[in-house]
PDB file of C-alpha atoms in Angstrom:
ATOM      1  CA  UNK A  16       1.924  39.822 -17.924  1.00  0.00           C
ATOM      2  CA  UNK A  17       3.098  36.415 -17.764  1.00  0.00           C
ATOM      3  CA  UNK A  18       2.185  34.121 -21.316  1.00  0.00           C
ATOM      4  CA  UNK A  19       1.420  30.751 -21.641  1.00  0.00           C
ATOM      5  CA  UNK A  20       1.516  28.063 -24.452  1.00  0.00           C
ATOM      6  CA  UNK A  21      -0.940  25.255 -23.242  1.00  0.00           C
ATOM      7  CA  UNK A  22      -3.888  23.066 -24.796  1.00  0.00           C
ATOM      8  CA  UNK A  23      -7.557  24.778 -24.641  1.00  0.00           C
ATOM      9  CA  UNK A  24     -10.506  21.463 -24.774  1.00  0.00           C
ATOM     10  CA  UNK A  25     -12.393  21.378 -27.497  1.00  0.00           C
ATOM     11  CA  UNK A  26     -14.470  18.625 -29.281  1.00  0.00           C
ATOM     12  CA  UNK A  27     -17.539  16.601 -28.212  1.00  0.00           C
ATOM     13  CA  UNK A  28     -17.657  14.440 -24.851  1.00  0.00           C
ATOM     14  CA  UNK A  29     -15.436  11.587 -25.036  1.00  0.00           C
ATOM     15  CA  UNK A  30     -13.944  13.222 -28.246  1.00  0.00           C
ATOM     16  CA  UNK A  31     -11.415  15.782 -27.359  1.00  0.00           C
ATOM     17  CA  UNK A  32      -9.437  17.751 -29.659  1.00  0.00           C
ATOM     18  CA  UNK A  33      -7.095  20.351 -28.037  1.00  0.00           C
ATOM     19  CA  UNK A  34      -6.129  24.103 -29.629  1.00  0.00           C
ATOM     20  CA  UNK A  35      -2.887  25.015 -29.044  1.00  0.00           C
ATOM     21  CA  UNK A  36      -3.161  28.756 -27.550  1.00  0.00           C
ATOM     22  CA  UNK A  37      -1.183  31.508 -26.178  1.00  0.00           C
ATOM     23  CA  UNK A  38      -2.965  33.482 -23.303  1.00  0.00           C
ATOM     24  CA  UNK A  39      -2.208  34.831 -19.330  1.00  0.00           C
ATOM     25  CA  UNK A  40      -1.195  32.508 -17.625  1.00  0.00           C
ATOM     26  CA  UNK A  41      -3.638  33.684 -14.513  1.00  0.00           C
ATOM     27  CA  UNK A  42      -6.747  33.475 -17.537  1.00  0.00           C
ATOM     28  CA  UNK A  43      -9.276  30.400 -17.890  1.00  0.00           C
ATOM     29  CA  UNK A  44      -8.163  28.342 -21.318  1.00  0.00           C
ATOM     30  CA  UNK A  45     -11.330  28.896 -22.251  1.00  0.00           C
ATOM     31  CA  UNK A  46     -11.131  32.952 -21.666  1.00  0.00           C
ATOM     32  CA  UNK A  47     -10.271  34.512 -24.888  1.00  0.00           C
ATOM     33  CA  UNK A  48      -6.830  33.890 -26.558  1.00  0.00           C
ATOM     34  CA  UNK A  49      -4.434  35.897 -27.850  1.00  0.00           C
ATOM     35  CA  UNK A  50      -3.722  33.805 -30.739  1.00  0.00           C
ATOM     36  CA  UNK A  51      -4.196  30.226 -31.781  1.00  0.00           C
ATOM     37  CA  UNK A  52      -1.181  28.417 -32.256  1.00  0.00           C
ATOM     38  CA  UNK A  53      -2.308  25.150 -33.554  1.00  0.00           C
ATOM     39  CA  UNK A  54      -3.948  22.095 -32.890  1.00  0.00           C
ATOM     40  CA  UNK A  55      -4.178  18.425 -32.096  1.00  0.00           C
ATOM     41  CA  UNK A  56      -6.244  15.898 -32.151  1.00  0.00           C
ATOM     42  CA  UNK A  57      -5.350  12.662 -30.326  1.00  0.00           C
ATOM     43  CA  UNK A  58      -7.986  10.500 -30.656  1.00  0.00           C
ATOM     44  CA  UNK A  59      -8.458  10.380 -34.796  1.00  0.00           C
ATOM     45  CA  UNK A  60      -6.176   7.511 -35.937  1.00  0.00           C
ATOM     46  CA  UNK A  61      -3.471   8.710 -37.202  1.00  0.00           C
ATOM     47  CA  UNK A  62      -3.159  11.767 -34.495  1.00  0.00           C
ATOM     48  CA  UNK A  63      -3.448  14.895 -35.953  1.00  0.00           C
ATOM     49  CA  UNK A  64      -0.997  17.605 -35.145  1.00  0.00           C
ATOM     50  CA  UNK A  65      -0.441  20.860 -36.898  1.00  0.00           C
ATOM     51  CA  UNK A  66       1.575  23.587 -35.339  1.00  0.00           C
ATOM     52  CA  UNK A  67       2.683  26.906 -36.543  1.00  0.00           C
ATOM     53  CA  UNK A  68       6.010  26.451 -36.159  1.00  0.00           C
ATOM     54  CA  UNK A  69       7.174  29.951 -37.072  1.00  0.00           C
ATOM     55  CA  UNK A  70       4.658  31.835 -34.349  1.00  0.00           C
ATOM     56  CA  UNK A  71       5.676  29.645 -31.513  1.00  0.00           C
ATOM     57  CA  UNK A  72       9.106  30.079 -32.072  1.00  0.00           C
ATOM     58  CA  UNK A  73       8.350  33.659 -31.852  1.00  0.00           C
ATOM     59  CA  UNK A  74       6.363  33.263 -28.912  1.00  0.00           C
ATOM     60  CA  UNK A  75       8.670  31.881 -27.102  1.00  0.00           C
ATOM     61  CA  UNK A  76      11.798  34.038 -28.237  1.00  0.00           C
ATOM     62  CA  UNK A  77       9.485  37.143 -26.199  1.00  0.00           C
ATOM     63  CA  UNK A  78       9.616  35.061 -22.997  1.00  0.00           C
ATOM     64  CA  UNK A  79       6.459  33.066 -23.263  1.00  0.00           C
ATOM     65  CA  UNK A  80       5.725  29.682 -21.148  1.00  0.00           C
ATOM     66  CA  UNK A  81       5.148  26.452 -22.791  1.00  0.00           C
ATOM     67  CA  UNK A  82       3.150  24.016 -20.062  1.00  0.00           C
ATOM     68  CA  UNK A  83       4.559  20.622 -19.497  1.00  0.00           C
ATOM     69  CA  UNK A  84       2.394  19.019 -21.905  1.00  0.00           C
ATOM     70  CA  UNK A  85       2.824  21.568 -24.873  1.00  0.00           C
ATOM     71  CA  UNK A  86       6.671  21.384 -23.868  1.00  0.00           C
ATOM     72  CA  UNK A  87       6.750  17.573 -24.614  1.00  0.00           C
ATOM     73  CA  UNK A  88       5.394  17.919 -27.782  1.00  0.00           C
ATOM     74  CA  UNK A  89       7.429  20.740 -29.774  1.00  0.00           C
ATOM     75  CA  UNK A  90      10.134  18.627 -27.975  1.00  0.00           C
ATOM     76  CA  UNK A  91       8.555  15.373 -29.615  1.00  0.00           C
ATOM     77  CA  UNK A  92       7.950  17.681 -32.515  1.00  0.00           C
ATOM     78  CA  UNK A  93      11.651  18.642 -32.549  1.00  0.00           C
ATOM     79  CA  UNK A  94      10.616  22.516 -32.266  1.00  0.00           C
ATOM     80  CA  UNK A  95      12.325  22.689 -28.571  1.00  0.00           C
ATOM     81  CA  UNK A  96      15.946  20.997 -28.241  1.00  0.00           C
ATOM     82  CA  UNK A  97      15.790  19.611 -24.767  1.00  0.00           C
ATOM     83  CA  UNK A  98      14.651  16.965 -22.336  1.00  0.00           C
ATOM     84  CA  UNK A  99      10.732  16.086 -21.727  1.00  0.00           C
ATOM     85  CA  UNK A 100       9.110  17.161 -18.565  1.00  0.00           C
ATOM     86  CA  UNK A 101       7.124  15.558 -16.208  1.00  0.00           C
ATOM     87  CA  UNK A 102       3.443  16.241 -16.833  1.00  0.00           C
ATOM     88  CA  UNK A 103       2.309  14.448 -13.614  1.00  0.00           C
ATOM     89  CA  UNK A 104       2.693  16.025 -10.143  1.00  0.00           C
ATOM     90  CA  UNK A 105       2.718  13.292  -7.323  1.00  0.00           C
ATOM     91  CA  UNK A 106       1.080  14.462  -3.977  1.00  0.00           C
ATOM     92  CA  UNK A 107       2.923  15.181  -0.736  1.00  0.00           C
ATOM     93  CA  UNK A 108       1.140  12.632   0.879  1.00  0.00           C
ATOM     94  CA  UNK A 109       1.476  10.271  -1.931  1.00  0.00           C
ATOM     95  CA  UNK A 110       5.236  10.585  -2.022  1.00  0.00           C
ATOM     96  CA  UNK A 111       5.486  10.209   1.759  1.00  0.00           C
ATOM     97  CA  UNK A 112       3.635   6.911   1.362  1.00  0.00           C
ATOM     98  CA  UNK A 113       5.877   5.614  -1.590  1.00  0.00           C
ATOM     99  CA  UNK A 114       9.184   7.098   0.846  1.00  0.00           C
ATOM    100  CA  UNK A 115       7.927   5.173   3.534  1.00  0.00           C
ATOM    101  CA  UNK A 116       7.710   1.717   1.352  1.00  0.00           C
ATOM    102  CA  UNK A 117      10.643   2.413   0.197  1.00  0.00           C
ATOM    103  CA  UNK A 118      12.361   2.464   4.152  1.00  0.00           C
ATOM    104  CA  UNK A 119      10.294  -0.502   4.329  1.00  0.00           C
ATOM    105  CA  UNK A 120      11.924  -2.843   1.488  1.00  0.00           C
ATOM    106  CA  UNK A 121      15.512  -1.296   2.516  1.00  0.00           C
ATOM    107  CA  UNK A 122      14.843  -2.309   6.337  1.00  0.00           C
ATOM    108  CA  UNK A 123      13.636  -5.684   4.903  1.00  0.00           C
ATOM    109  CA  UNK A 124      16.518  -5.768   2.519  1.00  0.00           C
ATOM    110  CA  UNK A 125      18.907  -5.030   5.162  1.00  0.00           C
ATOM    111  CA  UNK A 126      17.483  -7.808   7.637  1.00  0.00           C
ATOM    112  CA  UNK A 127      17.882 -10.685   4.873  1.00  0.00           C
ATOM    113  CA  UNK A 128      21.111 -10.241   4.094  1.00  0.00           C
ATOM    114  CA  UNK A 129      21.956  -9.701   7.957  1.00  0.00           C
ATOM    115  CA  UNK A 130      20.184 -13.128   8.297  1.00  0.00           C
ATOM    116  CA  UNK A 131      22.273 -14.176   5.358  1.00  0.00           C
ATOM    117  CA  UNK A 132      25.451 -13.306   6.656  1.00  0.00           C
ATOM    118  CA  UNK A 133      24.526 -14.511  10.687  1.00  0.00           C
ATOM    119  CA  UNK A 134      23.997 -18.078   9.027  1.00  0.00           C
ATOM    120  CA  UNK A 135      27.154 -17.923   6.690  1.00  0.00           C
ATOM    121  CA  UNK A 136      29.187 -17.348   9.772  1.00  0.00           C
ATOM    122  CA  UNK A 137      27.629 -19.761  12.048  1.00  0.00           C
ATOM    123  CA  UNK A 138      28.014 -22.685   9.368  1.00  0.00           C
ATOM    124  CA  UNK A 139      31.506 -21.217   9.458  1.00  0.00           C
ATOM    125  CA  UNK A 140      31.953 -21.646  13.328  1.00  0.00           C
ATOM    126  CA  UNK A 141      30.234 -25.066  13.305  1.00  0.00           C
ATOM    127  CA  UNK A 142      32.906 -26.675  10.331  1.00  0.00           C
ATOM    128  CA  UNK A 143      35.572 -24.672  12.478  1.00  0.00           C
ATOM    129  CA  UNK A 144      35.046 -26.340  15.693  1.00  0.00           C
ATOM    130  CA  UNK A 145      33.993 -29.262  13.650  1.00  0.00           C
ATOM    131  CA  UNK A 146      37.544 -29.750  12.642  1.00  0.00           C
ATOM    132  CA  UNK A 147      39.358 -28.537  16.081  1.00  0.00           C
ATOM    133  CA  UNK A 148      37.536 -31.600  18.152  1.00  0.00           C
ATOM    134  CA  UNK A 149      39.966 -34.612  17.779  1.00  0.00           C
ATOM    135  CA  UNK A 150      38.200 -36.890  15.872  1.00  0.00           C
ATOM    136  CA  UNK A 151      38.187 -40.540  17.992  1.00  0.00           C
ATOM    137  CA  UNK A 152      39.213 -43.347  15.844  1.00  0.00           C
ATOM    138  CA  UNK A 153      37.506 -46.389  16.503  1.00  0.00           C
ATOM    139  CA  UNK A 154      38.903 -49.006  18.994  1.00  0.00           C
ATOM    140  CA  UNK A 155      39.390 -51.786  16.705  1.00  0.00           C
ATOM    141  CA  UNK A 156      39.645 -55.185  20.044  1.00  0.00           C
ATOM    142  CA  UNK A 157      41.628 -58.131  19.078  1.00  0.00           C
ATOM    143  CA  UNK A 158      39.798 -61.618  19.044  1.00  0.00           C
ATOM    144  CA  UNK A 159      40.082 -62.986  22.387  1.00  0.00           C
ATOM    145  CA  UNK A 160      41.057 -66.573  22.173  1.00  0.00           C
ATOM    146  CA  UNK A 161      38.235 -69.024  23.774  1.00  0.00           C
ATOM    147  CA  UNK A 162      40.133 -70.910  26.613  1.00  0.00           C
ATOM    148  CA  UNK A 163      40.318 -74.792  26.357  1.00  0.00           C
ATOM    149  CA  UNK A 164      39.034 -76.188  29.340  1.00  0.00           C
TER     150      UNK A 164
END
């Protein structure tokens, strides 16, 4: 029987307030807990939290779950040491698509600064050859004297 810590919806529409539960992980939230751990209300200002602190250390010390979401918030809470986790899963397709414009900017990276360096080394060529040509000095003609008739 695997446990899990996680949020059960409560409240009115477009009023939530969560209960902080511990239950099967295979169960419904809304399926009978085995005990309430807390709760939390985000949308009163200030947000309400209250946790039993003491149970869900206990909870977890028998090999319960906390979900990402409950996880972030003993860790906010400081009742878990340890890094948050990321609540939001990004689709396979969705991270193909951001892979894909990613290739995209470094291909378009790549081509600038190829285009970058083609020009630095042709300006290079042109002031190289520039100063190999002999450089013609002007022809500077003498007055010619008018003959006297």
């Amino acid at each position: 029987m695997m446990l899990t810590i996680r949020l059960q919806r409560m409240g009115k529409k477009k009023n939530p307030t969560y209960r902080l539960i511990i239950s099967e992980k295979a169960r419904d939230t809304q399926y009978n807990s085995l005990e309430i751990l807390g709760h939390y209300s985000p949308t009163q200002i200030p947000k309400v939290l209250e946790l039993k602190a003491d149970r869900i250390k206990h909870w977890l010390s028998v090999g319960a779950q906390a979900s990402n979401t409950v996880h972030n918030i003993l860790v906010r809470e400081g009742i878990l040491e340890g890094k948050k986790k990321k609540s939001v899963r990004i689709t396979n397709k969705r991270k193909a698509k951001i892979e894909t414009k990613k290739a995209e900017s470094l291909e378009k990276e790549k081509a600038t600064k190829e285009a970058a360096e083609a020009a630095k080394v042709a300006a290079e060529e042109a002031k190289k050859a520039e100063e190999a040509t002999p450089v013609e000095e002007p022809v500077v003609e003498a007055p010619v004297e008018e003959a006297q008739a």
